[in-house]
PDB file of C-alpha atoms in Angstrom:
ATOM      1  CA  MET A  11     -14.019 -21.394 -29.505  1.00 47.00           C
ATOM      2  CA  ASP A  12     -11.089 -20.488 -31.727  1.00 53.00           C
ATOM      3  CA  ASN A  13     -10.591 -16.905 -30.610  1.00 73.00           C
ATOM      4  CA  TRP A  14      -9.350 -16.595 -27.049  1.00 77.00           C
ATOM      5  CA  ASP A  15      -8.827 -12.824 -27.424  1.00 83.00           C
ATOM      6  CA  GLU A  16     -12.585 -12.289 -27.737  1.00 87.00           C
ATOM      7  CA  ILE A  17     -13.340 -14.564 -24.780  1.00 86.00           C
ATOM      8  CA  ARG A  18     -10.693 -12.837 -22.678  1.00 86.00           C
ATOM      9  CA  THR A  19     -12.175  -9.468 -23.586  1.00 89.00           C
ATOM     10  CA  ALA A  20     -15.667 -10.596 -22.544  1.00 89.00           C
ATOM     11  CA  PHE A  21     -14.212 -11.966 -19.306  1.00 87.00           C
ATOM     12  CA  GLN A  22     -12.654  -8.598 -18.441  1.00 89.00           C
ATOM     13  CA  VAL A  23     -15.854  -6.723 -19.321  1.00 91.00           C
ATOM     14  CA  ALA A  24     -17.747  -9.000 -16.918  1.00 88.00           C
ATOM     15  CA  ARG A  25     -15.091  -8.447 -14.220  1.00 84.00           C
ATOM     16  CA  MET A  26     -14.828  -4.679 -14.600  1.00 89.00           C
ATOM     17  CA  GLY A  27     -18.457  -3.966 -15.554  1.00 90.00           C
ATOM     18  CA  THR A  28     -17.523  -1.359 -18.149  1.00 91.00           C
ATOM     19  CA  VAL A  29     -15.925  -1.255 -21.576  1.00 91.00           C
ATOM     20  CA  SER A  30     -13.428   1.405 -20.473  1.00 90.00           C
ATOM     21  CA  GLY A  31     -12.380  -0.645 -17.429  1.00 88.00           C
ATOM     22  CA  ALA A  32     -11.796  -3.737 -19.565  1.00 88.00           C
ATOM     23  CA  ALA A  33      -9.872  -1.658 -22.117  1.00 88.00           C
ATOM     24  CA  ASP A  34      -7.542  -0.351 -19.383  1.00 88.00           C
ATOM     25  CA  VAL A  35      -6.848  -3.865 -18.055  1.00 84.00           C
ATOM     26  CA  LEU A  36      -6.216  -5.280 -21.548  1.00 86.00           C
ATOM     27  CA  GLY A  37      -4.273  -2.260 -22.810  1.00 86.00           C
ATOM     28  CA  VAL A  38      -6.452  -1.816 -25.891  1.00 87.00           C
ATOM     29  CA  HIS A  39      -8.759   0.856 -27.273  1.00 90.00           C
ATOM     30  CA  HIS A  40     -12.371   0.746 -26.080  1.00 87.00           C
ATOM     31  CA  ALA A  41     -13.484   0.309 -29.702  1.00 90.00           C
ATOM     32  CA  THR A  42     -11.543  -2.976 -29.788  1.00 91.00           C
ATOM     33  CA  VAL A  43     -13.440  -4.186 -26.716  1.00 91.00           C
ATOM     34  CA  ILE A  44     -16.801  -3.367 -28.298  1.00 92.00           C
ATOM     35  CA  ARG A  45     -15.765  -5.053 -31.548  1.00 92.00           C
ATOM     36  CA  HIS A  46     -14.715  -8.226 -29.684  1.00 92.00           C
ATOM     37  CA  ILE A  47     -17.997  -8.381 -27.769  1.00 92.00           C
ATOM     38  CA  ASP A  48     -20.089  -7.838 -30.898  1.00 91.00           C
ATOM     39  CA  SER A  49     -18.093 -10.474 -32.798  1.00 91.00           C
ATOM     40  CA  LEU A  50     -18.374 -13.023 -29.982  1.00 90.00           C
ATOM     41  CA  GLU A  51     -22.123 -12.485 -29.582  1.00 90.00           C
ATOM     42  CA  GLY A  52     -22.533 -12.900 -33.331  1.00 90.00           C
ATOM     43  CA  ARG A  53     -20.442 -16.056 -33.291  1.00 88.00           C
ATOM     44  CA  LEU A  54     -22.484 -17.542 -30.447  1.00 89.00           C
ATOM     45  CA  GLY A  55     -25.831 -16.235 -31.599  1.00 90.00           C
ATOM     46  CA  ALA A  56     -26.672 -14.977 -28.112  1.00 90.00           C
ATOM     47  CA  LYS A  57     -26.501 -11.771 -26.095  1.00 92.00           C
ATOM     48  CA  LEU A  58     -23.761 -11.973 -23.474  1.00 91.00           C
ATOM     49  CA  PHE A  59     -24.408  -8.611 -21.796  1.00 92.00           C
ATOM     50  CA  GLN A  60     -27.230  -6.257 -20.954  1.00 91.00           C
ATOM     51  CA  ARG A  61     -26.101  -2.732 -21.866  1.00 90.00           C
ATOM     52  CA  HIS A  62     -27.201   0.059 -19.537  1.00 87.00           C
ATOM     53  CA  ALA A  63     -26.089   3.521 -18.483  1.00 82.00           C
ATOM     54  CA  ARG A  64     -23.820   2.218 -15.709  1.00 82.00           C
ATOM     55  CA  GLY A  65     -22.076  -0.372 -17.871  1.00 88.00           C
ATOM     56  CA  TYR A  66     -22.415  -4.014 -18.887  1.00 91.00           C
ATOM     57  CA  THR A  67     -24.120  -6.794 -16.882  1.00 91.00           C
ATOM     58  CA  PRO A  68     -23.688 -10.441 -17.994  1.00 90.00           C
ATOM     59  CA  THR A  69     -26.805 -12.275 -19.152  1.00 92.00           C
ATOM     60  CA  GLU A  70     -27.362 -15.933 -18.251  1.00 90.00           C
ATOM     61  CA  ALA A  71     -25.434 -16.909 -21.382  1.00 88.00           C
ATOM     62  CA  GLY A  72     -22.753 -14.442 -20.390  1.00 84.00           C
ATOM     63  CA  MET A  73     -22.434 -15.998 -16.932  1.00 87.00           C
ATOM     64  CA  ASP A  74     -22.004 -19.448 -18.516  1.00 86.00           C
ATOM     65  CA  LEU A  75     -19.229 -18.119 -20.725  1.00 84.00           C
ATOM     66  CA  MET A  76     -17.580 -16.369 -17.777  1.00 82.00           C
ATOM     67  CA  GLN A  77     -17.284 -19.652 -15.871  1.00 81.00           C
ATOM     68  CA  VAL A  78     -15.441 -21.209 -18.801  1.00 80.00           C
ATOM     69  CA  ALA A  79     -13.272 -18.106 -19.197  1.00 78.00           C
ATOM     70  CA  GLN A  80     -12.433 -18.039 -15.481  1.00 77.00           C
ATOM     71  CA  ALA A  81     -11.328 -21.673 -15.534  1.00 75.00           C
ATOM     72  CA  THR A  82      -9.232 -21.078 -18.656  1.00 73.00           C
ATOM     73  CA  ASP A  83      -7.650 -17.939 -17.211  1.00 71.00           C
ATOM     74  CA  ASP A  84      -6.783 -19.828 -13.996  1.00 68.00           C
ATOM     75  CA  GLN A  85      -5.189 -22.639 -16.008  1.00 68.00           C
ATOM     76  CA  LEU A  86      -3.101 -20.179 -18.038  1.00 66.00           C
ATOM     77  CA  THR A  87      -1.962 -18.461 -14.824  1.00 65.00           C
ATOM     78  CA  GLN A  88      -1.039 -21.847 -13.376  1.00 63.00           C
ATOM     79  CA  LEU A  89       0.917 -22.756 -16.528  1.00 62.00           C
ATOM     80  CA  SER A  90       2.743 -19.424 -16.436  1.00 62.00           C
ATOM     81  CA  GLY A  91       3.750 -19.974 -12.802  1.00 61.00           C
ATOM     82  CA  ARG A  92       5.080 -23.449 -13.602  1.00 58.00           C
ATOM     83  CA  ILE A  93       7.063 -22.265 -16.609  1.00 59.00           C
ATOM     84  CA  LYS A  94       8.602 -19.386 -14.613  1.00 58.00           C
ATOM     85  CA  GLY A  95       9.796 -21.894 -11.999  1.00 54.00           C
ATOM     86  CA  ARG A  96      11.588 -24.233 -14.425  1.00 54.00           C
ATOM     87  CA  GLY A  97      14.853 -22.382 -14.846  1.00 55.00           C
ATOM     88  CA  ASP A  98      18.030 -24.440 -14.519  1.00 58.00           C
ATOM     89  CA  ASP A  99      19.737 -21.963 -12.190  1.00 71.00           C
ATOM     90  CA  VAL A 100      18.780 -19.915  -9.155  1.00 82.00           C
ATOM     91  CA  SER A 101      17.382 -16.933 -10.991  1.00 83.00           C
ATOM     92  CA  GLY A 102      14.186 -15.120 -11.890  1.00 86.00           C
ATOM     93  CA  GLU A 103      11.241 -14.219  -9.692  1.00 89.00           C
ATOM     94  CA  LEU A 104      10.890 -15.963  -6.336  1.00 92.00           C
ATOM     95  CA  VAL A 105       7.513 -15.252  -4.760  1.00 92.00           C
ATOM     96  CA  ILE A 106       7.119 -15.877  -1.021  1.00 94.00           C
ATOM     97  CA  THR A 107       3.810 -15.426   0.794  1.00 94.00           C
ATOM     98  CA  THR A 108       3.154 -15.263   4.531  1.00 93.00           C
ATOM     99  CA  LEU A 109       1.333 -13.260   7.191  1.00 88.00           C
ATOM    100  CA  SER A 110       2.568  -9.744   7.857  1.00 84.00           C
ATOM    101  CA  GLY A 111       3.186 -10.583  11.522  1.00 85.00           C
ATOM    102  CA  VAL A 112       6.317 -12.621  10.748  1.00 89.00           C
ATOM    103  CA  THR A 113       7.926 -10.336   8.171  1.00 89.00           C
ATOM    104  CA  GLY A 114      10.221  -8.778  10.777  1.00 89.00           C
ATOM    105  CA  LEU A 115      11.765 -12.209  11.298  1.00 91.00           C
ATOM    106  CA  LEU A 116      11.864 -13.188   7.629  1.00 93.00           C
ATOM    107  CA  VAL A 117      12.901 -10.042   5.760  1.00 94.00           C
ATOM    108  CA  PRO A 118      16.569 -10.076   6.908  1.00 94.00           C
ATOM    109  CA  ALA A 119      16.819 -13.696   5.745  1.00 95.00           C
ATOM    110  CA  LEU A 120      15.108 -12.973   2.430  1.00 96.00           C
ATOM    111  CA  THR A 121      17.366 -10.026   1.681  1.00 95.00           C
ATOM    112  CA  ASP A 122      20.456 -12.091   2.530  1.00 96.00           C
ATOM    113  CA  PHE A 123      19.267 -14.887   0.211  1.00 96.00           C
ATOM    114  CA  GLN A 124      18.783 -12.370  -2.589  1.00 95.00           C
ATOM    115  CA  ARG A 125      22.226 -10.912  -1.912  1.00 95.00           C
ATOM    116  CA  GLN A 126      23.748 -14.386  -2.223  1.00 95.00           C
ATOM    117  CA  ASN A 127      21.737 -15.034  -5.392  1.00 95.00           C
ATOM    118  CA  PRO A 128      21.785 -11.737  -7.316  1.00 93.00           C
ATOM    119  CA  LYS A 129      19.861 -13.190 -10.258  1.00 91.00           C
ATOM    120  CA  ILE A 130      16.841 -13.634  -7.963  1.00 93.00           C
ATOM    121  CA  ILE A 131      14.060 -11.037  -7.883  1.00 92.00           C
ATOM    122  CA  MET A 132      12.414 -11.451  -4.491  1.00 94.00           C
ATOM    123  CA  ARG A 133       8.688 -10.774  -4.066  1.00 93.00           C
ATOM    124  CA  LEU A 134       7.090 -10.999  -0.621  1.00 94.00           C
ATOM    125  CA  LEU A 135       3.279 -11.108  -0.578  1.00 92.00           C
ATOM    126  CA  THR A 136       1.472 -10.623   2.728  1.00 89.00           C
ATOM    127  CA  GLY A 137      -2.165 -10.458   3.697  1.00 75.00           C
ATOM    128  CA  GLU A 138      -5.001 -12.488   5.132  1.00 70.00           C
ATOM    129  CA  ARG A 139      -5.998 -14.138   1.858  1.00 74.00           C
ATOM    130  CA  LEU A 140      -4.271 -17.373   0.912  1.00 78.00           C
ATOM    131  CA  PHE A 141      -2.339 -16.970  -2.323  1.00 83.00           C
ATOM    132  CA  ARG A 142      -2.946 -20.054  -4.444  1.00 82.00           C
ATOM    133  CA  LEU A 143       0.186 -22.099  -5.003  1.00 85.00           C
ATOM    134  CA  GLU A 144      -1.659 -24.378  -7.416  1.00 79.00           C
ATOM    135  CA  TYR A 145      -2.212 -21.420  -9.727  1.00 75.00           C
ATOM    136  CA  GLY A 146       1.356 -20.193  -9.560  1.00 80.00           C
ATOM    137  CA  GLU A 147       0.569 -17.145  -7.391  1.00 85.00           C
ATOM    138  CA  ALA A 148       3.562 -17.951  -5.142  1.00 89.00           C
ATOM    139  CA  HIS A 149       6.456 -20.396  -5.071  1.00 93.00           C
ATOM    140  CA  VAL A 150       6.695 -20.811  -1.290  1.00 95.00           C
ATOM    141  CA  ALA A 151       4.156 -20.119   1.458  1.00 94.00           C
ATOM    142  CA  ILE A 152       5.132 -19.792   5.113  1.00 95.00           C
ATOM    143  CA  ARG A 153       1.896 -20.471   6.963  1.00 93.00           C
ATOM    144  CA  LEU A 154       0.936 -20.487  10.626  1.00 91.00           C
ATOM    145  CA  GLY A 155      -1.534 -22.632  12.532  1.00 90.00           C
ATOM    146  CA  ASN A 156      -2.793 -26.063  11.580  1.00 90.00           C
ATOM    147  CA  ALA A 157      -0.941 -27.977   8.893  1.00 90.00           C
ATOM    148  CA  PRO A 158      -2.235 -26.964   5.431  1.00 88.00           C
ATOM    149  CA  ASP A 159      -4.144 -29.779   3.750  1.00 86.00           C
ATOM    150  CA  GLN A 160      -4.611 -28.540   0.185  1.00 83.00           C
ATOM    151  CA  PRO A 161      -4.032 -31.321  -2.365  1.00 80.00           C
ATOM    152  CA  ASP A 162      -0.754 -31.427  -4.332  1.00 86.00           C
ATOM    153  CA  ASN A 163       1.110 -29.327  -1.766  1.00 91.00           C
ATOM    154  CA  VAL A 164       4.386 -30.338  -0.143  1.00 94.00           C
ATOM    155  CA  VAL A 165       4.164 -29.348   3.537  1.00 95.00           C
ATOM    156  CA  GLN A 166       7.223 -29.264   5.828  1.00 96.00           C
ATOM    157  CA  PRO A 167       7.291 -28.232   9.507  1.00 95.00           C
ATOM    158  CA  PHE A 168       9.154 -24.997  10.167  1.00 95.00           C
ATOM    159  CA  VAL A 169      10.141 -23.113  13.323  1.00 92.00           C
ATOM    160  CA  PRO A 170       7.302 -22.864  15.893  1.00 91.00           C
ATOM    161  CA  GLN A 171       6.500 -19.333  17.013  1.00 93.00           C
ATOM    162  CA  ASN A 172       6.627 -18.915  20.787  1.00 95.00           C
ATOM    163  CA  PHE A 173       4.679 -16.118  22.448  1.00 96.00           C
ATOM    164  CA  GLY A 174       5.085 -14.490  25.851  1.00 97.00           C
ATOM    165  CA  LEU A 175       3.311 -11.763  27.810  1.00 98.00           C
ATOM    166  CA  TYR A 176       5.138  -8.420  27.765  1.00 98.00           C
ATOM    167  CA  ALA A 177       4.779  -4.890  29.066  1.00 98.00           C
ATOM    168  CA  ASN A 178       6.740  -1.675  28.690  1.00 97.00           C
ATOM    169  CA  ALA A 179       9.131  -1.009  31.581  1.00 97.00           C
ATOM    170  CA  ALA A 180       7.291   2.269  32.210  1.00 96.00           C
ATOM    171  CA  TYR A 181       4.050   0.333  32.728  1.00 97.00           C
ATOM    172  CA  ILE A 182       5.787  -2.015  35.188  1.00 97.00           C
ATOM    173  CA  GLU A 183       7.243   0.946  37.061  1.00 95.00           C
ATOM    174  CA  ALA A 184       3.835   2.585  37.346  1.00 95.00           C
ATOM    175  CA  ARG A 185       1.664  -0.457  38.128  1.00 95.00           C
ATOM    176  CA  GLY A 186       4.049  -3.205  39.149  1.00 95.00           C
ATOM    177  CA  LYS A 187       4.442  -6.675  37.677  1.00 96.00           C
ATOM    178  CA  PRO A 188       1.714  -9.271  38.226  1.00 95.00           C
ATOM    179  CA  GLU A 189       2.989 -12.101  40.395  1.00 91.00           C
ATOM    180  CA  SER A 190       0.391 -14.636  39.256  1.00 93.00           C
ATOM    181  CA  VAL A 191      -2.641 -15.111  37.029  1.00 95.00           C
ATOM    182  CA  GLU A 192      -4.808 -14.210  40.029  1.00 94.00           C
ATOM    183  CA  ASP A 193      -3.108 -10.812  40.066  1.00 95.00           C
ATOM    184  CA  PHE A 194      -4.274 -10.049  36.507  1.00 96.00           C
ATOM    185  CA  ALA A 195      -7.400  -8.392  37.910  1.00 95.00           C
ATOM    186  CA  ASN A 196      -5.167  -5.518  39.064  1.00 95.00           C
ATOM    187  CA  HIS A 197      -3.666  -4.832  35.633  1.00 97.00           C
ATOM    188  CA  TYR A 198      -4.561  -3.636  32.137  1.00 98.00           C
ATOM    189  CA  PHE A 199      -4.327  -5.756  28.997  1.00 98.00           C
ATOM    190  CA  VAL A 200      -4.358  -5.406  25.226  1.00 98.00           C
ATOM    191  CA  THR A 201      -5.557  -8.156  22.899  1.00 97.00           C
ATOM    192  CA  HIS A 202      -7.111  -8.952  19.547  1.00 96.00           C
ATOM    193  CA  ASP A 203     -10.560  -7.510  18.912  1.00 95.00           C
ATOM    194  CA  ASN A 204     -11.944 -10.822  17.605  1.00 93.00           C
ATOM    195  CA  LYS A 205     -13.046 -12.849  20.629  1.00 92.00           C
ATOM    196  CA  ASP A 206     -13.266 -15.987  18.475  1.00 91.00           C
ATOM    197  CA  ILE A 207      -9.763 -15.777  17.028  1.00 90.00           C
ATOM    198  CA  ARG A 208      -8.077 -19.184  16.853  1.00 88.00           C
ATOM    199  CA  ALA A 209      -4.626 -18.135  18.130  1.00 92.00           C
ATOM    200  CA  PRO A 210      -4.122 -20.178  21.329  1.00 95.00           C
ATOM    201  CA  PHE A 211      -2.463 -17.403  23.311  1.00 96.00           C
ATOM    202  CA  TYR A 212      -5.273 -14.941  22.611  1.00 96.00           C
ATOM    203  CA  ARG A 213      -7.841 -17.551  23.663  1.00 96.00           C
ATOM    204  CA  TRP A 214      -5.871 -18.130  26.869  1.00 97.00           C
ATOM    205  CA  LEU A 215      -5.863 -14.402  27.643  1.00 97.00           C
ATOM    206  CA  ARG A 216      -9.644 -14.119  27.173  1.00 96.00           C
ATOM    207  CA  GLN A 217     -10.108 -17.062  29.524  1.00 95.00           C
ATOM    208  CA  ASN A 218      -7.823 -15.705  32.245  1.00 96.00           C
ATOM    209  CA  VAL A 219      -8.268 -11.931  32.170  1.00 96.00           C
ATOM    210  CA  PRO A 220     -11.485 -10.238  33.368  1.00 95.00           C
ATOM    211  CA  ASP A 221     -13.288  -8.410  30.548  1.00 95.00           C
ATOM    212  CA  ASP A 222     -13.076  -5.071  32.349  1.00 95.00           C
ATOM    213  CA  ARG A 223      -9.266  -5.387  32.475  1.00 97.00           C
ATOM    214  CA  ILE A 224      -9.001  -5.484  28.661  1.00 97.00           C
ATOM    215  CA  VAL A 225      -8.635  -1.794  27.835  1.00 97.00           C
ATOM    216  CA  PHE A 226      -7.345  -1.882  24.261  1.00 98.00           C
ATOM    217  CA  THR A 227      -8.232  -4.125  21.312  1.00 97.00           C
ATOM    218  CA  ALA A 228      -7.354  -4.058  17.614  1.00 95.00           C
ATOM    219  CA  THR A 229      -7.541  -6.283  14.559  1.00 91.00           C
ATOM    220  CA  ASP A 230      -3.932  -5.715  13.502  1.00 89.00           C
ATOM    221  CA  ASP A 231      -1.122  -7.315  15.509  1.00 89.00           C
ATOM    222  CA  SER A 232       1.224  -4.430  14.691  1.00 91.00           C
ATOM    223  CA  VAL A 233      -1.234  -2.023  16.327  1.00 95.00           C
ATOM    224  CA  LEU A 234      -1.350  -4.202  19.450  1.00 96.00           C
ATOM    225  CA  GLU A 235       2.443  -4.185  19.514  1.00 96.00           C
ATOM    226  CA  ASP A 236       2.435  -0.383  19.366  1.00 97.00           C
ATOM    227  CA  ALA A 237      -0.029  -0.275  22.258  1.00 97.00           C
ATOM    228  CA  ILE A 238       2.222  -2.497  24.383  1.00 98.00           C
ATOM    229  CA  LEU A 239       5.291  -0.424  23.506  1.00 97.00           C
ATOM    230  CA  ASN A 240       3.410   2.731  24.481  1.00 97.00           C
ATOM    231  CA  GLY A 241       2.598   1.358  27.925  1.00 97.00           C
ATOM    232  CA  VAL A 242      -1.155   0.885  27.464  1.00 97.00           C
ATOM    233  CA  GLY A 243      -1.050  -2.525  29.075  1.00 97.00           C
ATOM    234  CA  ILE A 244       0.221  -6.099  29.013  1.00 98.00           C
ATOM    235  CA  GLY A 245      -0.066  -8.170  25.855  1.00 98.00           C
ATOM    236  CA  PHE A 246       1.270 -11.045  23.807  1.00 98.00           C
ATOM    237  CA  LEU A 247       4.233 -10.727  21.445  1.00 97.00           C
ATOM    238  CA  PRO A 248       6.377 -13.283  19.627  1.00 95.00           C
ATOM    239  CA  VAL A 249       9.552 -13.895  21.620  1.00 95.00           C
ATOM    240  CA  TRP A 250      11.758 -12.933  18.661  1.00 93.00           C
ATOM    241  CA  GLU A 251       9.863  -9.661  18.198  1.00 94.00           C
ATOM    242  CA  ALA A 252       9.995  -8.695  21.883  1.00 95.00           C
ATOM    243  CA  ALA A 253      13.765  -9.295  21.892  1.00 93.00           C
ATOM    244  CA  ARG A 254      14.135  -6.332  19.526  1.00 92.00           C
ATOM    245  CA  PHE A 255      12.925  -3.869  22.183  1.00 96.00           C
ATOM    246  CA  PRO A 256      15.057  -3.502  25.342  1.00 96.00           C
ATOM    247  CA  GLU A 257      12.315  -1.430  26.982  1.00 97.00           C
ATOM    248  CA  LEU A 258      10.025  -4.466  27.172  1.00 97.00           C
ATOM    249  CA  VAL A 259       9.732  -6.658  30.270  1.00 97.00           C
ATOM    250  CA  GLN A 260       8.599 -10.265  30.046  1.00 97.00           C
ATOM    251  CA  VAL A 261       5.629 -10.596  32.379  1.00 97.00           C
ATOM    252  CA  LYS A 262       5.072 -14.305  31.788  1.00 96.00           C
ATOM    253  CA  ALA A 263       7.370 -16.713  29.950  1.00 96.00           C
ATOM    254  CA  PRO A 264       6.024 -18.702  26.987  1.00 96.00           C
ATOM    255  CA  LEU A 265       3.892 -21.732  27.731  1.00 96.00           C
ATOM    256  CA  PRO A 266       3.938 -24.726  25.377  1.00 94.00           C
ATOM    257  CA  GLU A 267       0.214 -24.366  24.698  1.00 95.00           C
ATOM    258  CA  TRP A 268       0.748 -20.813  23.408  1.00 96.00           C
ATOM    259  CA  ALA A 269       3.118 -21.909  20.620  1.00 94.00           C
ATOM    260  CA  VAL A 270       1.951 -21.586  17.018  1.00 93.00           C
ATOM    261  CA  SER A 271       3.120 -24.126  14.451  1.00 94.00           C
ATOM    262  CA  THR A 272       4.568 -22.824  11.181  1.00 94.00           C
ATOM    263  CA  TRP A 273       4.899 -24.608   7.855  1.00 96.00           C
ATOM    264  CA  LEU A 274       6.861 -24.316   4.643  1.00 96.00           C
ATOM    265  CA  VAL A 275       4.454 -25.048   1.806  1.00 96.00           C
ATOM    266  CA  THR A 276       5.225 -25.539  -1.886  1.00 94.00           C
ATOM    267  CA  HIS A 277       3.273 -26.960  -4.798  1.00 90.00           C
ATOM    268  CA  VAL A 278       4.449 -30.311  -6.097  1.00 88.00           C
ATOM    269  CA  ASP A 279       4.959 -28.880  -9.609  1.00 83.00           C
ATOM    270  CA  LEU A 280       7.465 -26.271  -8.393  1.00 85.00           C
ATOM    271  CA  HIS A 281       8.918 -28.017  -5.338  1.00 89.00           C
ATOM    272  CA  ARG A 282      11.916 -29.496  -7.175  1.00 88.00           C
ATOM    273  CA  THR A 283      12.884 -26.411  -9.154  1.00 89.00           C
ATOM    274  CA  PRO A 284      16.415 -25.155  -8.393  1.00 90.00           C
ATOM    275  CA  LYS A 285      15.427 -21.802  -6.927  1.00 92.00           C
ATOM    276  CA  VAL A 286      12.738 -23.263  -4.658  1.00 93.00           C
ATOM    277  CA  GLN A 287      15.066 -26.004  -3.426  1.00 94.00           C
ATOM    278  CA  ALA A 288      17.840 -23.460  -2.862  1.00 95.00           C
ATOM    279  CA  PHE A 289      15.530 -21.209  -0.863  1.00 96.00           C
ATOM    280  CA  LEU A 290      14.075 -24.040   1.250  1.00 96.00           C
ATOM    281  CA  LYS A 291      17.549 -25.278   2.187  1.00 96.00           C
ATOM    282  CA  TYR A 292      18.696 -21.733   2.962  1.00 96.00           C
ATOM    283  CA  ILE A 293      15.727 -20.734   5.135  1.00 96.00           C
ATOM    284  CA  LYS A 294      15.849 -23.972   7.142  1.00 95.00           C
ATOM    285  CA  ASP A 295      19.582 -23.527   7.771  1.00 94.00           C
ATOM    286  CA  VAL A 296      19.106 -19.890   8.803  1.00 94.00           C
ATOM    287  CA  ALA A 297      16.259 -20.818  11.158  1.00 93.00           C
ATOM    288  CA  LYS A 298      18.662 -22.997  13.143  1.00 90.00           C
ATOM    289  CA  THR A 299      20.591 -19.827  14.074  1.00 89.00           C
ATOM    290  CA  TRP A 300      17.558 -17.931  15.392  1.00 87.00           C
ATOM    291  CA  ASP A 301      18.075 -17.606  19.143  1.00 71.00           C
ATOM    292  CA  HIS A 302      14.823 -15.890  20.144  1.00 67.00           C
ATOM    293  CA  VAL A 303      12.003 -17.792  18.444  1.00 71.00           C
TER     294      VAL A 303
END
């Protein structure tokens, strides 16, 4: 193939399912999209799409082409990410990805790093999906749980997250403070809605609290935090997060088995770039000053 524009157009038509959708993504007129598809089909001597009232559906030949186009698009994205990370000074975009549950701890540090390095444009990406470092989607990932094992990643241990059981002071005033695990049957609890979640502290709670004492569940940790702050019941919070709220009472201090490991992850191709090295050194130095983690 000597015309990537036509292949890219076909790729976007397959992704979006319509000519107009592909035209919007590519920033071209819909007539250009149709012309590219017709030209590519003529060049290949095969129909790439079935046209119907709802849009375009790839044929078998179209699916084969899409696999090649996807791989090529991924490689170009990867190349772009590498090139963006090769500056000689601490400048340009710095993309950090992590789970939303630790942003309250990280954002003050990220903003201070940007303030010290005004040529940096900081981007923080959160969410459950893993952004792919190998494709240049992020420069640094801060990940929780087991050590990441993706090939070509540089993985460094970071600050473990300690969790304790907390309740609002109003809850303690109304129902008292449990003196032991055996006393949990006389109290109310909030926890994650997924009974199979891997977080060790949530598993411990499910094992030690009667089901009928769990009165509030959610899939978002920030919602569970709101429930605890509103006095619904007792629940787990990171120690650093609980320290932000003077109205909270620690019901049970952190146990070693509740701790969650965290990791600084970079891709080998970007690990040695000045801005990544500057950020890694900065965040590790700042972490040493965190009192409540």
